[in-house]
Amino acid sequence: MNAAARRLSSLLLAFIFSTSLFAQSATSPRENPDWWKNAVIYEIYPRSFQDSNGDGIGDLNGITSRLDYLQALGIDAIWLTPIYPSPQVDFGYDISDYTAIDPQYGTMADFDRLVTEARKRNIGIIMDLVLNHTSDQHPWFLESHSSRNNPKRDWYMWHDPKMVDGKPEPPNNWLSVFGHSAWQWDAKTGQYYYHRFYIQQPDLNWSNPAVRKAMYDVERFWIQHGVAGFRLDAITSLFEDPTFTDENYVLGPDGKPLINVYGDKQVDTLKTDNLPEVHDVLRELRQVADQTHGRKVILIGETYLRSIDDLRKMYGPHNDELDLPMDMQVGFINRFDVNTFRERINQAETEINGDEPLFVFDNHDNFRWDRYDHDAHHEDAGRVIAAVLSASRDTAMMYYGDEIGMVTTPPTRKDDVKDPIGITGWPKEKGRDGERTPMQWSDGPDAGFSPSGVKTWLPIPPSYEQNNVAAEEHEPDSMLRWYEQLIALRKQDPALHAGAETMLNTIDENVLSWLREADNGEVVVVACNFTDQPQTVSFDLSAQGVRGTGVKTLLKTPGGTDPASLRSVQLGPFGVYIGRVE
Ligand code: GLC
């Protein structure tokens, strides 16, 4: 396994086992309740998108200044990772005030302006809601921590120690996703508190109705500020098994416990992940989202799950939970392999009751798509991924910089690491800095990210000289153009927009092909060559009840040919072909 693969699987393990219209309507998210279906959601890591004030850190006004760019790209919504006041131990995922803006990102007036300006461009703003834990500097925790009798004591997960030889030890063997015991000793009050993530991120007690009420008030607050939805962070982690008994160890092929990148014996997460009570909270969050105002507010979930069955349940028995649980089964398999993609995409099409899948291939926690084992061809593989994301029946979630082919650039020295897990886990785990580097706008100073010549919070990757917005806007065959074309086609073409999806040529090991069929009968075929060799594919669509054998090209990768018939579609290495059947 290469470093990238190891990195990704360690994060996945961490979550799974470890410690672990047609559209193109001109309606805005406010007017069309189905705006999120088949939408393109663009994740922005605000620290790294655009610095407007020259402090080397991205901010809200920076994002607002780039809305025209995002509108031209064709996106429907922006997911903003946390911008609330925070000690920034976990770069915003440790929140100390849920209803304000961290001054390093701007003010509430800046936020309101971003929402208003985005709405003018039919772009919704989706907030990141971190419900599982707060910062240890949040007033709730400061109170809870102050004494056993404090009224907020029960807002967090406090537990007596296990006494071993007269000394306090953690109540059980549960591990933090970020390494070592999930329990932190507090000598002053003689108890441990539970933290699934960093020590500075104590878990809230979701069995306490006062906690729920406080968080639902936070949800209402942001809805009143005009947000289009929420991405619910670590949502499967809200509850812990009340028996607090040990987890089983995860055993390797030799029958011994696996050792994680932090040197801990890996334990399962059956007692801390995806407990049934999570669904009660999802229903309550949905009720608040549905009640507060007369428009559709969507709920997206960060859902690293074990199976498609678990994913299906996240929509709720009556579509009363999440609108869009992230499908990590497709995008985080980390194998650039036709069979696996076909199987997983087909599951999303056939095994989630026809609900809307949310596909995602990279984000601020995982290596970018260059992790796929195609060092020499990663950009070509990136075009294939973009086509799978854009031409499938899904809501598509992309990560800033995907569209210009930004690559993962991890730190080379431990001293340079900013993400704490990269320090604890060095050198096996270098942290998540590599996928959080500043957006590459131009080949000028600081890649156009900062006004000029300041020390940016993470270094600008060397790739900025070739991969940057200014250069790619002028290149007809650039990655940026590829994304723009894919997104535009997805919006304009009824079959690609919302048509049903059927896998084709299901024994082909080299080319992933599928058909999209619109209600009006329009049929489109998509073929993606997953190899570095030319391939020829032939389609017989009679089994699908499609008579036509001619095909009209809608989009193809640079250098591709226009086939005369569906009998012989030629694809160059990593070539993609999209055509309408005639
Ligand atoms: C989620 C976030 C990640 C964060 C963690 C703890 O997984 O995506 O960045 O570190 O939750 O809040």
mmCIF file of C-alpha atoms in Angstrom, residues 129-317:
data_model
loop_
_atom_site.group_PDB
_atom_site.id
_atom_site.type_symbol
_atom_site.label_atom_id
_atom_site.label_comp_id
_atom_site.label_asym_id
_atom_site.label_seq_id
_atom_site.Cartn_x
_atom_site.Cartn_y
_atom_site.Cartn_z
ATOM 1 C CA LEU A 129 -22.852 21.775 12.601
ATOM 2 C CA VAL A 130 -20.602 20.064 15.106
ATOM 3 C CA LEU A 131 -22.977 18.375 17.535
ATOM 4 C CA ASN A 132 -20.941 15.561 19.026
ATOM 5 C CA HIS A 133 -18.545 17.716 21.002
ATOM 6 C CA THR A 134 -17.585 21.284 21.861
ATOM 7 C CA SER A 135 -14.237 22.881 22.588
ATOM 8 C CA ASP A 136 -12.983 22.407 26.121
ATOM 9 C CA GLN A 137 -13.033 26.240 26.194
ATOM 10 C CA HIS A 138 -16.774 26.436 25.547
ATOM 11 C CA PRO A 139 -18.545 28.041 28.553
ATOM 12 C CA TRP A 140 -20.686 24.882 28.855
ATOM 13 C CA PHE A 141 -17.625 22.730 29.398
ATOM 14 C CA LEU A 142 -15.884 25.251 31.644
ATOM 15 C CA GLU A 143 -18.940 25.052 33.891
ATOM 16 C CA SER A 144 -19.290 21.301 33.625
ATOM 17 C CA HIS A 145 -15.629 20.880 34.493
ATOM 18 C CA SER A 146 -15.753 23.218 37.483
ATOM 19 C CA SER A 147 -17.359 20.806 39.965
ATOM 20 C CA ARG A 148 -19.339 17.609 40.227
ATOM 21 C CA ASN A 149 -22.345 19.599 41.430
ATOM 22 C CA ASN A 150 -22.411 22.110 38.620
ATOM 23 C CA PRO A 151 -25.784 22.106 36.818
ATOM 24 C CA LYS A 152 -23.945 21.535 33.529
ATOM 25 C CA ARG A 153 -21.979 18.547 34.860
ATOM 26 C CA ASP A 154 -24.305 16.165 33.060
ATOM 27 C CA TRP A 155 -23.948 17.985 29.740
ATOM 28 C CA TYR A 156 -20.780 15.986 29.049
ATOM 29 C CA MET A 157 -19.748 12.341 29.413
ATOM 30 C CA TRP A 158 -18.143 12.142 32.845
ATOM 31 C CA HIS A 159 -17.311 8.745 34.323
ATOM 32 C CA ASP A 160 -15.684 7.358 37.436
ATOM 33 C CA PRO A 161 -12.268 5.760 37.000
ATOM 34 C CA LYS A 162 -11.556 2.088 37.178
ATOM 35 C CA MET A 163 -9.331 1.711 40.225
ATOM 36 C CA VAL A 164 -6.326 -0.533 39.607
ATOM 37 C CA ASP A 165 -3.913 -1.003 42.515
ATOM 38 C CA GLY A 166 -5.369 2.112 44.117
ATOM 39 C CA LYS A 167 -4.734 4.193 41.008
ATOM 40 C CA PRO A 168 -7.338 5.691 38.657
ATOM 41 C CA GLU A 169 -7.422 4.231 35.160
ATOM 42 C CA PRO A 170 -9.773 4.927 32.225
ATOM 43 C CA PRO A 171 -13.191 3.264 32.601
ATOM 44 C CA ASN A 172 -12.637 1.100 29.494
ATOM 45 C CA ASN A 173 -10.443 0.542 26.426
ATOM 46 C CA TRP A 174 -12.251 2.928 24.062
ATOM 47 C CA LEU A 175 -9.921 4.874 21.782
ATOM 48 C CA SER A 176 -10.044 8.380 20.368
ATOM 49 C CA VAL A 177 -10.209 8.597 16.554
ATOM 50 C CA PHE A 178 -7.126 10.771 16.891
ATOM 51 C CA GLY A 179 -5.118 8.244 18.922
ATOM 52 C CA HIS A 180 -4.814 6.847 22.427
ATOM 53 C CA SER A 181 -7.446 6.566 25.146
ATOM 54 C CA ALA A 182 -10.762 8.374 24.601
ATOM 55 C CA TRP A 183 -10.795 9.226 28.295
ATOM 56 C CA GLN A 184 -9.142 12.238 29.900
ATOM 57 C CA TRP A 185 -8.498 12.316 33.624
ATOM 58 C CA ASP A 186 -9.577 15.322 35.667
ATOM 59 C CA ALA A 187 -7.769 15.184 39.014
ATOM 60 C CA LYS A 188 -9.740 18.079 40.467
ATOM 61 C CA THR A 189 -13.107 16.349 40.311
ATOM 62 C CA GLY A 190 -11.774 12.787 40.296
ATOM 63 C CA GLN A 191 -13.484 11.662 37.086
ATOM 64 C CA TYR A 192 -12.649 11.024 33.448
ATOM 65 C CA TYR A 193 -14.403 12.690 30.527
ATOM 66 C CA TYR A 194 -14.937 11.051 27.157
ATOM 67 C CA HIS A 195 -13.619 12.579 23.925
ATOM 68 C CA ARG A 196 -13.991 10.717 20.661
ATOM 69 C CA PHE A 197 -11.703 13.224 18.964
ATOM 70 C CA TYR A 198 -9.020 15.473 20.513
ATOM 71 C CA ILE A 199 -8.699 15.865 24.284
ATOM 72 C CA GLN A 200 -9.797 19.469 23.703
ATOM 73 C CA GLN A 201 -13.087 18.194 22.174
ATOM 74 C CA PRO A 202 -15.146 16.754 25.057
ATOM 75 C CA ASP A 203 -18.218 14.790 23.945
ATOM 76 C CA LEU A 204 -21.627 16.192 24.803
ATOM 77 C CA ASN A 205 -24.168 13.996 26.549
ATOM 78 C CA TRP A 206 -26.953 13.665 23.970
ATOM 79 C CA SER A 207 -29.146 11.769 26.421
ATOM 80 C CA ASN A 208 -29.578 15.050 28.281
ATOM 81 C CA PRO A 209 -32.644 16.953 26.946
ATOM 82 C CA ALA A 210 -31.055 20.305 27.836
ATOM 83 C CA VAL A 211 -28.173 19.573 25.439
ATOM 84 C CA ARG A 212 -30.590 18.733 22.667
ATOM 85 C CA LYS A 213 -32.597 21.885 23.228
ATOM 86 C CA ALA A 214 -29.469 24.059 23.204
ATOM 87 C CA MET A 215 -28.320 22.569 19.901
ATOM 88 C CA TYR A 216 -31.741 22.830 18.261
ATOM 89 C CA ASP A 217 -31.667 26.522 19.202
ATOM 90 C CA VAL A 218 -28.332 26.773 17.372
ATOM 91 C CA GLU A 219 -29.938 25.159 14.325
ATOM 92 C CA ARG A 220 -32.791 27.725 14.438
ATOM 93 C CA PHE A 221 -30.320 30.590 14.809
ATOM 94 C CA TRP A 222 -28.542 29.795 11.537
ATOM 95 C CA ILE A 223 -31.769 29.079 9.670
ATOM 96 C CA GLN A 224 -32.824 32.587 10.650
ATOM 97 C CA HIS A 225 -29.554 33.811 9.110
ATOM 98 C CA GLY A 226 -30.681 32.334 5.804
ATOM 99 C CA VAL A 227 -28.600 29.177 5.498
ATOM 100 C CA ALA A 228 -29.645 26.538 2.975
ATOM 101 C CA GLY A 229 -28.753 23.591 5.162
ATOM 102 C CA PHE A 230 -26.347 21.879 7.495
ATOM 103 C CA ARG A 231 -23.620 19.319 7.184
ATOM 104 C CA LEU A 232 -23.794 17.341 10.416
ATOM 105 C CA ASP A 233 -20.286 16.582 11.593
ATOM 106 C CA ALA A 234 -19.456 13.170 13.063
ATOM 107 C CA ILE A 235 -23.186 12.564 13.398
ATOM 108 C CA THR A 236 -22.910 8.831 14.007
ATOM 109 C CA SER A 237 -20.825 9.450 17.145
ATOM 110 C CA LEU A 238 -23.471 11.136 19.313
ATOM 111 C CA PHE A 239 -24.221 8.215 21.651
ATOM 112 C CA GLU A 240 -22.198 5.737 23.657
ATOM 113 C CA ASP A 241 -23.275 2.376 25.020
ATOM 114 C CA PRO A 242 -24.462 3.012 28.601
ATOM 115 C CA THR A 243 -22.777 -0.173 29.882
ATOM 116 C CA PHE A 244 -19.382 1.385 29.168
ATOM 117 C CA THR A 245 -17.889 -2.085 28.721
ATOM 118 C CA ASP A 246 -14.719 -2.733 26.723
ATOM 119 C CA GLU A 247 -14.744 -3.004 22.955
ATOM 120 C CA ASN A 248 -13.277 -6.075 21.281
ATOM 121 C CA TYR A 249 -9.883 -5.745 19.701
ATOM 122 C CA VAL A 250 -9.719 -5.740 15.909
ATOM 123 C CA LEU A 251 -7.533 -8.690 15.024
ATOM 124 C CA GLY A 252 -5.102 -8.979 12.144
ATOM 125 C CA PRO A 253 -4.555 -12.119 10.024
ATOM 126 C CA ASP A 254 -2.171 -13.461 12.695
ATOM 127 C CA GLY A 255 -4.914 -13.328 15.324
ATOM 128 C CA LYS A 256 -3.216 -10.477 17.190
ATOM 129 C CA PRO A 257 -4.748 -7.008 17.648
ATOM 130 C CA LEU A 258 -3.959 -4.628 14.810
ATOM 131 C CA ILE A 259 -1.816 -1.686 15.849
ATOM 132 C CA ASN A 260 -2.986 1.700 14.565
ATOM 133 C CA VAL A 261 -0.734 4.498 13.302
ATOM 134 C CA TYR A 262 -0.558 5.942 16.814
ATOM 135 C CA GLY A 263 0.753 2.671 18.273
ATOM 136 C CA ASP A 264 -2.521 1.664 20.005
ATOM 137 C CA LYS A 265 -4.112 -1.758 19.841
ATOM 138 C CA GLN A 266 -7.045 -1.175 17.524
ATOM 139 C CA VAL A 267 -10.499 -1.609 19.100
ATOM 140 C CA ASP A 268 -13.897 -1.908 17.453
ATOM 141 C CA THR A 269 -16.443 0.938 17.626
ATOM 142 C CA LEU A 270 -19.667 -0.992 18.126
ATOM 143 C CA LYS A 271 -20.268 0.754 21.451
ATOM 144 C CA THR A 272 -19.509 4.268 20.292
ATOM 145 C CA ASP A 273 -20.584 4.483 16.677
ATOM 146 C CA ASN A 274 -23.987 4.566 14.994
ATOM 147 C CA LEU A 275 -26.078 3.637 18.027
ATOM 148 C CA PRO A 276 -29.844 3.512 17.316
ATOM 149 C CA GLU A 277 -30.513 6.689 19.345
ATOM 150 C CA VAL A 278 -28.768 8.683 16.584
ATOM 151 C CA HIS A 279 -31.934 8.275 14.516
ATOM 152 C CA ASP A 280 -34.072 9.964 17.193
ATOM 153 C CA VAL A 281 -31.848 13.020 17.034
ATOM 154 C CA LEU A 282 -31.895 13.051 13.233
ATOM 155 C CA ARG A 283 -35.688 13.130 13.301
ATOM 156 C CA GLU A 284 -35.671 15.987 15.803
ATOM 157 C CA LEU A 285 -33.135 17.951 13.745
ATOM 158 C CA ARG A 286 -35.314 17.403 10.685
ATOM 159 C CA GLN A 287 -38.415 18.670 12.519
ATOM 160 C CA VAL A 288 -36.590 21.864 13.449
ATOM 161 C CA ALA A 289 -35.322 22.278 9.873
ATOM 162 C CA ASP A 290 -38.823 21.751 8.499
ATOM 163 C CA GLN A 291 -40.666 23.965 10.964
ATOM 164 C CA THR A 292 -38.687 27.111 11.385
ATOM 165 C CA HIS A 293 -39.532 29.021 8.118
ATOM 166 C CA GLY A 294 -41.275 28.206 4.853
ATOM 167 C CA ARG A 295 -38.387 26.865 2.791
ATOM 168 C CA LYS A 296 -36.451 23.668 2.400
ATOM 169 C CA VAL A 297 -33.369 23.437 4.640
ATOM 170 C CA ILE A 298 -31.317 20.331 3.899
ATOM 171 C CA LEU A 299 -29.501 18.011 6.267
ATOM 172 C CA ILE A 300 -26.315 16.335 5.042
ATOM 173 C CA GLY A 301 -24.582 13.767 7.238
ATOM 174 C CA GLU A 302 -20.950 12.865 7.637
ATOM 175 C CA THR A 303 -21.724 9.170 7.505
ATOM 176 C CA TYR A 304 -18.788 6.784 7.406
ATOM 177 C CA LEU A 305 -20.791 3.535 7.650
ATOM 178 C CA ARG A 306 -20.149 -0.156 7.340
ATOM 179 C CA SER A 307 -22.622 -0.988 4.593
ATOM 180 C CA ILE A 308 -25.248 0.214 2.154
ATOM 181 C CA ASP A 309 -27.880 -1.076 4.601
ATOM 182 C CA ASP A 310 -26.670 1.324 7.247
ATOM 183 C CA LEU A 311 -26.607 4.132 4.673
ATOM 184 C CA ARG A 312 -30.206 3.457 3.633
ATOM 185 C CA LYS A 313 -31.392 3.797 7.236
ATOM 186 C CA MET A 314 -29.950 7.304 7.434
ATOM 187 C CA TYR A 315 -32.740 8.663 5.217
ATOM 188 C CA GLY A 316 -35.268 7.585 7.860
ATOM 189 C CA PRO A 317 -38.205 5.212 7.505
#
